[in-house]
PDB file of C-alpha atoms in Angstrom:
ATOM      1  CA  MET E 255      -0.014  -0.005  -0.024  1.00 77.00           C
ATOM      2  CA  LYS E 256       1.165   3.594  -0.729  1.00 92.00           C
ATOM      3  CA  SER E 257       1.124   5.677   2.320  1.00 96.00           C
ATOM      4  CA  LEU E 258       1.222   9.530   2.841  1.00 98.00           C
ATOM      5  CA  VAL E 259       1.923  11.431   6.016  1.00 98.00           C
ATOM      6  CA  VAL E 260       0.034  14.765   5.874  1.00 98.00           C
ATOM      7  CA  PHE E 261       0.781  17.374   8.407  1.00 98.00           C
ATOM      8  CA  TYR E 262       0.564  20.891   9.448  1.00 94.00           C
ATOM      9  CA  SER E 263       3.164  22.257  11.870  1.00 93.00           C
ATOM     10  CA  PHE E 264       3.305  25.917  13.473  1.00 84.00           C
ATOM     11  CA  GLU E 265       6.427  25.383  15.812  1.00 84.00           C
ATOM     12  CA  GLY E 266       8.037  22.117  14.630  1.00 92.00           C
ATOM     13  CA  ASN E 267       6.561  19.661  16.947  1.00 95.00           C
ATOM     14  CA  THR E 268       4.108  18.097  14.489  1.00 96.00           C
ATOM     15  CA  ARG E 269       6.803  18.321  11.756  1.00 97.00           C
ATOM     16  CA  PHE E 270       9.290  16.230  13.905  1.00 98.00           C
ATOM     17  CA  VAL E 271       6.671  13.600  14.400  1.00 98.00           C
ATOM     18  CA  ALA E 272       5.476  13.485  10.912  1.00 98.00           C
ATOM     19  CA  GLU E 273       9.003  13.142   9.337  1.00 98.00           C
ATOM     20  CA  ASN E 274       9.867  10.309  11.629  1.00 98.00           C
ATOM     21  CA  VAL E 275       6.577   8.597  11.131  1.00 98.00           C
ATOM     22  CA  ALA E 276       7.161   8.818   7.329  1.00 98.00           C
ATOM     23  CA  ARG E 277      10.690   7.381   7.703  1.00 97.00           C
ATOM     24  CA  GLU E 278       9.400   4.505   9.842  1.00 96.00           C
ATOM     25  CA  ILE E 279       6.594   3.416   7.612  1.00 96.00           C
ATOM     26  CA  GLY E 280       8.310   4.193   4.290  1.00 95.00           C
ATOM     27  CA  GLY E 281       5.627   6.721   3.332  1.00 96.00           C
ATOM     28  CA  ASP E 282       5.732  10.008   1.519  1.00 98.00           C
ATOM     29  CA  LEU E 283       5.424  13.365   3.204  1.00 98.00           C
ATOM     30  CA  LEU E 284       3.071  16.253   2.491  1.00 98.00           C
ATOM     31  CA  GLU E 285       3.326  19.359   4.570  1.00 97.00           C
ATOM     32  CA  LEU E 286       0.198  21.729   4.490  1.00 95.00           C
ATOM     33  CA  LYS E 287       1.216  25.324   4.138  1.00 92.00           C
ATOM     34  CA  PRO E 288      -1.271  28.046   4.376  1.00 85.00           C
ATOM     35  CA  LYS E 289      -0.659  31.006   1.912  1.00 79.00           C
ATOM     36  CA  SER E 290      -1.071  33.298   4.882  1.00 66.00           C
ATOM     37  CA  ASP E 291      -0.381  31.833   8.290  1.00 61.00           C
ATOM     38  CA  VAL E 292      -0.449  33.181  11.935  1.00 57.00           C
ATOM     39  CA  LYS E 293       2.607  35.327  12.341  1.00 60.00           C
ATOM     40  CA  SER E 294       2.359  36.259  15.992  1.00 54.00           C
ATOM     41  CA  LYS E 295       4.702  35.263  18.789  1.00 60.00           C
ATOM     42  CA  GLY E 296       4.110  34.844  22.451  1.00 58.00           C
ATOM     43  CA  PHE E 297       0.569  34.961  23.753  1.00 53.00           C
ATOM     44  CA  MET E 298      -0.895  36.511  20.530  1.00 48.00           C
ATOM     45  CA  LYS E 299      -0.209  33.431  18.487  1.00 53.00           C
ATOM     46  CA  TYR E 300      -2.719  31.603  20.793  1.00 55.00           C
ATOM     47  CA  PHE E 301      -5.166  34.385  20.427  1.00 46.00           C
ATOM     48  CA  TRP E 302      -5.015  34.534  16.684  1.00 50.00           C
ATOM     49  CA  GLY E 303      -4.723  30.786  16.119  1.00 50.00           C
ATOM     50  CA  GLY E 304      -7.595  30.097  18.612  1.00 54.00           C
ATOM     51  CA  ARG E 305      -9.820  32.690  16.886  1.00 50.00           C
ATOM     52  CA  GLN E 306      -9.263  30.955  13.474  1.00 60.00           C
ATOM     53  CA  VAL E 307     -10.454  27.788  15.112  1.00 56.00           C
ATOM     54  CA  VAL E 308     -13.472  29.239  16.810  1.00 57.00           C
ATOM     55  CA  MET E 309     -14.547  31.045  13.702  1.00 53.00           C
ATOM     56  CA  CYS E 310     -14.050  27.810  11.672  1.00 60.00           C
ATOM     57  CA  LYS E 311     -11.629  29.411   9.269  1.00 70.00           C
ATOM     58  CA  THR E 312     -10.315  27.402   6.238  1.00 68.00           C
ATOM     59  CA  PRO E 313      -7.105  29.286   5.042  1.00 75.00           C
ATOM     60  CA  GLU E 314      -6.148  28.858   1.408  1.00 83.00           C
ATOM     61  CA  LEU E 315      -3.323  26.214   1.121  1.00 86.00           C
ATOM     62  CA  GLU E 316      -0.359  26.304  -1.307  1.00 91.00           C
ATOM     63  CA  ALA E 317      -0.585  23.771  -4.074  1.00 93.00           C
ATOM     64  CA  PHE E 318       0.396  20.130  -3.094  1.00 95.00           C
ATOM     65  CA  ASP E 319       3.145  18.362  -4.629  1.00 95.00           C
ATOM     66  CA  LYS E 320       1.359  15.029  -4.050  1.00 96.00           C
ATOM     67  CA  ASN E 321      -2.189  14.030  -4.566  1.00 96.00           C
ATOM     68  CA  PRO E 322      -3.501  12.403  -1.362  1.00 97.00           C
ATOM     69  CA  GLU E 323      -6.373  10.676  -3.344  1.00 94.00           C
ATOM     70  CA  ASP E 324      -3.744   8.443  -5.012  1.00 95.00           C
ATOM     71  CA  TYR E 325      -2.736   6.919  -1.682  1.00 96.00           C
ATOM     72  CA  ASP E 326      -4.223   3.922  -0.050  1.00 92.00           C
ATOM     73  CA  ALA E 327      -3.329   4.905   3.520  1.00 96.00           C
ATOM     74  CA  LEU E 328      -2.893   8.229   5.190  1.00 98.00           C
ATOM     75  CA  VAL E 329      -1.387   9.430   8.405  1.00 98.00           C
ATOM     76  CA  ILE E 330      -2.783  13.014   9.260  1.00 98.00           C
ATOM     77  CA  GLY E 331      -1.099  15.108  12.014  1.00 98.00           C
ATOM     78  CA  THR E 332      -1.973  18.414  13.562  1.00 96.00           C
ATOM     79  CA  PRO E 333      -1.105  20.625  16.604  1.00 93.00           C
ATOM     80  CA  VAL E 334      -3.824  21.224  19.083  1.00 91.00           C
ATOM     81  CA  TRP E 335      -5.308  24.526  18.730  1.00 77.00           C
ATOM     82  CA  SER E 336      -8.111  25.757  21.058  1.00 75.00           C
ATOM     83  CA  PHE E 337      -9.005  22.199  21.807  1.00 81.00           C
ATOM     84  CA  SER E 338      -9.232  21.144  18.194  1.00 86.00           C
ATOM     85  CA  TYR E 339      -7.166  20.618  15.024  1.00 91.00           C
ATOM     86  CA  ALA E 340      -5.465  23.573  13.173  1.00 90.00           C
ATOM     87  CA  PRO E 341      -7.345  25.415  10.439  1.00 90.00           C
ATOM     88  CA  ALA E 342      -4.918  24.145   7.669  1.00 92.00           C
ATOM     89  CA  ILE E 343      -6.153  20.718   8.536  1.00 94.00           C
ATOM     90  CA  ARG E 344      -9.708  21.873   8.312  1.00 92.00           C
ATOM     91  CA  SER E 345      -8.928  23.238   4.784  1.00 93.00           C
ATOM     92  CA  PHE E 346      -7.373  19.847   3.767  1.00 97.00           C
ATOM     93  CA  PHE E 347     -10.481  17.914   4.958  1.00 96.00           C
ATOM     94  CA  ARG E 348     -12.751  20.286   2.965  1.00 92.00           C
ATOM     95  CA  ASN E 349     -10.554  20.374  -0.257  1.00 93.00           C
ATOM     96  CA  VAL E 350      -9.582  16.730  -0.464  1.00 95.00           C
ATOM     97  CA  ASN E 351     -11.979  13.923  -1.274  1.00 91.00           C
ATOM     98  CA  LEU E 352     -11.070  11.329   1.259  1.00 93.00           C
ATOM     99  CA  LYS E 353     -13.324   8.209   1.201  1.00 94.00           C
ATOM    100  CA  ASN E 354     -12.672   4.670   1.880  1.00 94.00           C
ATOM    101  CA  LYS E 355      -8.973   5.165   3.022  1.00 95.00           C
ATOM    102  CA  LYS E 356      -7.076   3.681   5.945  1.00 96.00           C
ATOM    103  CA  ILE E 357      -6.297   6.719   8.016  1.00 97.00           C
ATOM    104  CA  ALA E 358      -4.217   7.017  11.231  1.00 98.00           C
ATOM    105  CA  ILE E 359      -4.353  10.378  13.055  1.00 98.00           C
ATOM    106  CA  PHE E 360      -2.122  12.123  15.601  1.00 98.00           C
ATOM    107  CA  CYS E 361      -1.892  15.359  17.507  1.00 97.00           C
ATOM    108  CA  CYS E 362       0.928  17.248  19.223  1.00 95.00           C
ATOM    109  CA  PHE E 363       0.126  19.353  22.398  1.00 92.00           C
ATOM    110  CA  GLN E 364       1.667  21.073  25.314  1.00 88.00           C
ATOM    111  CA  GLY E 365      -1.326  21.515  27.638  1.00 80.00           C
ATOM    112  CA  VAL E 366      -4.478  19.295  26.837  1.00 78.00           C
ATOM    113  CA  GLN E 367      -5.157  17.131  23.823  1.00 79.00           C
ATOM    114  CA  ALA E 368      -8.974  17.457  24.653  1.00 82.00           C
ATOM    115  CA  ASN E 369     -11.051  15.808  21.993  1.00 92.00           C
ATOM    116  CA  THR E 370      -9.003  16.832  18.936  1.00 93.00           C
ATOM    117  CA  LEU E 371      -8.775  13.320  17.789  1.00 96.00           C
ATOM    118  CA  ASP E 372     -12.381  12.866  18.123  1.00 96.00           C
ATOM    119  CA  LYS E 373     -13.013  15.924  15.976  1.00 95.00           C
ATOM    120  CA  MET E 374     -10.679  14.720  13.356  1.00 96.00           C
ATOM    121  CA  LYS E 375     -12.508  11.192  13.328  1.00 97.00           C
ATOM    122  CA  LEU E 376     -15.794  12.955  12.791  1.00 96.00           C
ATOM    123  CA  ALA E 377     -14.370  15.034   9.979  1.00 96.00           C
ATOM    124  CA  LEU E 378     -13.034  11.699   8.382  1.00 97.00           C
ATOM    125  CA  LYS E 379     -16.179   9.643   8.997  1.00 95.00           C
ATOM    126  CA  ASP E 380     -16.134   8.055   5.442  1.00 95.00           C
ATOM    127  CA  ASN E 381     -12.817   6.392   6.184  1.00 97.00           C
ATOM    128  CA  GLU E 382     -11.446   3.629   8.305  1.00 96.00           C
ATOM    129  CA  ILE E 383      -9.505   5.159  11.266  1.00 97.00           C
ATOM    130  CA  ILE E 384      -7.000   2.465  12.146  1.00 96.00           C
ATOM    131  CA  GLU E 385      -4.968   4.226  14.797  1.00 96.00           C
ATOM    132  CA  GLN E 386      -4.675   7.406  16.817  1.00 97.00           C
ATOM    133  CA  LYS E 387      -2.003   8.873  19.126  1.00 97.00           C
ATOM    134  CA  GLY E 388      -1.261  12.073  21.034  1.00 96.00           C
ATOM    135  CA  PHE E 389       2.268  13.277  21.450  1.00 97.00           C
ATOM    136  CA  ILE E 390       2.991  15.685  24.455  1.00 94.00           C
ATOM    137  CA  ASN E 391       5.426  18.317  23.595  1.00 95.00           C
ATOM    138  CA  PRO E 392       7.581  16.178  21.069  1.00 96.00           C
ATOM    139  CA  LEU E 393      10.651  18.504  20.926  1.00 95.00           C
ATOM    140  CA  SER E 394      11.022  18.660  24.672  1.00 95.00           C
ATOM    141  CA  ASP E 395      12.561  15.033  24.716  1.00 96.00           C
ATOM    142  CA  LYS E 396      13.287  13.987  21.291  1.00 97.00           C
ATOM    143  CA  ASP E 397      14.561  10.516  22.360  1.00 97.00           C
ATOM    144  CA  GLN E 398      11.347   9.687  24.194  1.00 97.00           C
ATOM    145  CA  THR E 399       9.366  10.930  21.392  1.00 97.00           C
ATOM    146  CA  LEU E 400      11.284   8.739  18.954  1.00 98.00           C
ATOM    147  CA  ASP E 401      10.626   5.746  21.172  1.00 97.00           C
ATOM    148  CA  GLN E 402       6.992   6.438  20.999  1.00 98.00           C
ATOM    149  CA  ILE E 403       7.046   6.886  17.318  1.00 98.00           C
ATOM    150  CA  ILE E 404       8.776   3.628  16.705  1.00 97.00           C
ATOM    151  CA  CYS E 405       6.388   1.756  18.888  1.00 97.00           C
ATOM    152  CA  TRP E 406       3.382   3.437  17.181  1.00 97.00           C
ATOM    153  CA  THR E 407       4.637   2.838  13.645  1.00 97.00           C
ATOM    154  CA  LYS E 408       5.082  -0.947  14.390  1.00 96.00           C
ATOM    155  CA  ILE E 409       1.394  -0.942  14.899  1.00 95.00           C
ATOM    156  CA  LEU E 410       0.746   1.199  11.836  1.00 95.00           C
ATOM    157  CA  ARG E 411       2.913  -0.991   9.477  1.00 93.00           C
ATOM    158  CA  ASP E 412       0.684  -3.946  10.568  1.00 92.00           C
ATOM    159  CA  GLN E 413      -2.437  -2.018  10.039  1.00 90.00           C
ATOM    160  CA  ILE E 414      -1.571  -0.567   6.573  1.00 86.00           C
ATOM    161  CA  GLY E 415       0.625  -3.341   5.376  1.00 75.00           C
ATOM    162  CA  GLU E 416       3.888  -1.340   5.000  1.00 48.00           C
ATOM    163  CA  THR E 417       7.387  -2.629   5.556  1.00 40.00           C
ATOM    164  CA  SER E 418      10.219  -0.332   6.376  1.00 38.00           C
TER     165      SER E 418
END
């Protein structure tokens, strides 16, 4: 099966997980990049990012270099913003026709994961959600995070039929 790891990352945590998941499952990588993203630092990034989530914003994304519909299995990752997934992920869900795919989901967070993964599952209801995982502040202890990724991707490979 062809696998694609799709992710949006604001501060690098989700990118770190996505790149390592892709390496471990032998999948391709697609980073979602909004044409205009939150630029604030400090507390204001939480305000502006949270406002986008609450207002259900769907930022326009840069063109993809891979077509997600060509893949049998996807792994989709997001940071947690205001107890939900990032607006770039919402745009991806709205713009890409994902049906009857095997999908694993993950989120990265510093505080609370809340029901982010449940919201993602709801948005992906026409697919088979095979796995889910939350990663707490991945960049704070990269070795521990890598251990978690390796354990999780062993399960993923069994579910999607990938070999590394």
